[in-house]
Amino acid sequence: MSPLTAKIAARQYALASQGLLRRRQALAVSPPAQPQACAGPRFVLEGKSFLNFSSNDYLGLSLEPALADALHLAAKRYGVGSGASPLVTGYSEAHQALEQHLCVLTGHEAALLFCSGFSANGALMKTLFDAQDTVLADKLVHASVIDGLRDSGATLKRFLHNSTEGAGRLLARHGAAALITESVFSMDGDIAPLAELSALCRQHGSWLIVDDAHGFGVLGEQGLGANALCQEADAAGVDVQVITFGKALGCQGAAVLGSRELIDFLVSNAREYIYSTALSPANAALALAASRFALDNPQLLAGLTENIGCFTRLCREAKVPLLASATAIQPVIIGDATKTMAVAQALRELGLWVGAIRPPTVPAGSARLRLTLSARHTRADIEFCVAALSQVLTQAGGPKS
Ligand SMILES: Cc1ncc(COP(=O)(O)O)c(C=O)c1O
């Protein structure tokens, strides 16, 4: 056996023995929604239809026919790919139009598009920071931020999740270059104290960088995300905001938003931007259409808010224990990873698909079901989901037993 084959086998065996192996399943799209009560988002796996309570498609835009038409039209106009990196010939008027639109919505001066949120975060961290910098981050920030910071060589100090006190103490001690948080935390669903953090950052002369992957499209009165939320609260605001198009906008790609100086600096220095094929112009046009569609159809965000309220109320009545989340992300902590997988499997047998999240995605001992609400869920979908959860958790002896 070659050394690499042996290494692979040993690592996979170690994961398998802890119940942490991951595997993929190729889903089929469900047939068009049936005229039935449980008509929410579904997919088919091995011939069986599942009600989907696990996607980040919070507004249900990924299957919106008007956006499929927008993508088709854009592909006809611009072609199906960008054909080059942005500084060669991959940057088009479609990219520019999206950047300008996002700036108007978020209140930032300039924007830069990436093919994914992971590469946007990585590029930002690696390019902005170096070994001279100290950076503070919430304990629960996304893997892409951590990896980017590690690659940058900066000194990383973590503060307790959502603790303004912890953040303030570290800022006072280290005079950090920047503080990084998510707006809506991807695995817990709670919202960072953005107004307080922005005030602290102003006081200490540090930048506030917000990964708004799960906020843009749904956070704030019109779903305009982290900076708009700060403005609604008359707070200082966010210096750099990273938004993704693969969550509430239902499509693909991401943007870093900030000052003109920052974006010009990234254009000249961010290797992920310079040496990678640009997001396709059709995808840029699609993200613009999706954002406009969400703004033109405020009933989607209102429907999502109503569904979140309905879900949390029914869970309370059914004694299904939730974390303190008011967003579309609703975790049920199980604790043990193997038990979490068994509970998720039992739910699948009832036709309900929820995320089963294990370490290292979440801290050890906090494996969980991650349920997500969509504007497209019906009342009957939510009732079915809560009844199934309650039944399976009771059979499993309660979440934490
Ligand atoms: C908080 C957060 N940031 C960034 C990303 C990466 O975004 P993308 O899926 O566009 O790569 C994710 C994706 O799961 C996320 O949850």
CSV table of N, CA, C and O in Angstrom, one decimal, residues 301 303-313 325-330 373-374 382:
chain,number,residue,atom,x,y,z
A,301,LEU,N,-40.9,37.4,2.0
A,301,LEU,CA,-40.2,37.6,3.3
A,301,LEU,C,-41.3,37.6,4.5
A,301,LEU,O,-41.0,37.0,5.5
A,303,GLY,N,-44.0,35.9,4.4
A,303,GLY,CA,-44.5,34.5,4.5
A,303,GLY,C,-43.4,33.7,5.3
A,303,GLY,O,-43.8,32.9,6.2
A,304,LEU,N,-42.1,34.0,5.1
A,304,LEU,CA,-41.1,33.3,5.8
A,304,LEU,C,-41.2,33.7,7.3
A,304,LEU,O,-41.2,32.8,8.2
A,305,THR,N,-41.4,34.9,7.6
A,305,THR,CA,-41.5,35.4,9.0
A,305,THR,C,-42.7,34.7,9.7
A,305,THR,O,-42.6,34.2,10.8
A,306,GLU,N,-43.8,34.6,8.9
A,306,GLU,CA,-45.0,33.9,9.5
A,306,GLU,C,-44.7,32.5,9.7
A,306,GLU,O,-45.1,31.9,10.8
A,307,ASN,N,-44.0,31.8,8.8
A,307,ASN,CA,-43.7,30.4,9.0
A,307,ASN,C,-42.7,30.2,10.1
A,307,ASN,O,-42.9,29.2,10.9
A,308,ILE,N,-41.8,31.1,10.3
A,308,ILE,CA,-40.9,30.9,11.5
A,308,ILE,C,-41.7,31.0,12.8
A,308,ILE,O,-41.5,30.2,13.7
A,309,GLY,N,-42.6,32.0,12.9
A,309,GLY,CA,-43.5,32.1,14.0
A,309,GLY,C,-44.3,30.9,14.3
A,309,GLY,O,-44.5,30.4,15.4
A,310,CYS,N,-44.9,30.4,13.2
A,310,CYS,CA,-45.8,29.2,13.3
A,310,CYS,C,-45.0,28.0,13.8
A,310,CYS,O,-45.4,27.3,14.7
A,311,PHE,N,-43.8,27.8,13.2
A,311,PHE,CA,-42.9,26.7,13.6
A,311,PHE,C,-42.5,26.7,15.1
A,311,PHE,O,-42.7,25.7,15.8
A,312,THR,N,-42.1,27.9,15.5
A,312,THR,CA,-41.6,28.0,16.9
A,312,THR,C,-42.8,27.8,17.9
A,312,THR,O,-42.6,27.2,18.9
A,313,ARG,N,-43.9,28.4,17.5
A,313,ARG,CA,-45.1,28.2,18.4
A,313,ARG,C,-45.5,26.8,18.5
A,313,ARG,O,-45.7,26.2,19.6
A,325,SER,N,-33.6,31.1,18.6
A,325,SER,CA,-33.5,31.6,17.3
A,325,SER,C,-34.8,32.2,16.7
A,325,SER,O,-35.8,31.5,16.8
A,326,ALA,N,-34.7,33.4,16.2
A,326,ALA,CA,-35.9,34.0,15.6
A,326,ALA,C,-35.8,34.0,14.1
A,326,ALA,O,-36.5,34.7,13.4
A,327,THR,N,-34.8,33.2,13.5
A,327,THR,CA,-34.6,33.2,12.1
A,327,THR,C,-35.1,31.9,11.5
A,327,THR,O,-35.6,31.0,12.2
A,328,ALA,N,-34.8,31.8,10.2
A,328,ALA,CA,-35.2,30.6,9.5
A,328,ALA,C,-34.4,29.3,9.9
A,328,ALA,O,-34.8,28.2,9.6
A,329,ILE,N,-33.3,29.5,10.6
A,329,ILE,CA,-32.5,28.4,11.0
A,329,ILE,C,-32.9,28.0,12.4
A,329,ILE,O,-32.7,28.8,13.4
A,330,GLN,N,-33.4,26.8,12.6
A,330,GLN,CA,-33.9,26.4,13.9
A,330,GLN,C,-33.3,25.0,14.3
A,330,GLN,O,-33.7,24.0,13.8
A,373,LEU,N,-36.6,26.9,7.7
A,373,LEU,CA,-37.9,27.3,7.2
A,373,LEU,C,-37.7,28.0,5.8
A,373,LEU,O,-36.7,28.7,5.6
A,374,SER,N,-38.7,27.8,5.0
A,374,SER,CA,-38.8,28.5,3.7
A,374,SER,C,-40.1,29.2,3.6
A,374,SER,O,-41.1,28.8,4.2
A,382,ILE,N,-45.6,22.5,8.0
A,382,ILE,CA,-45.0,22.8,9.3
A,382,ILE,C,-45.6,22.0,10.4
A,382,ILE,O,-45.0,21.4,11.2
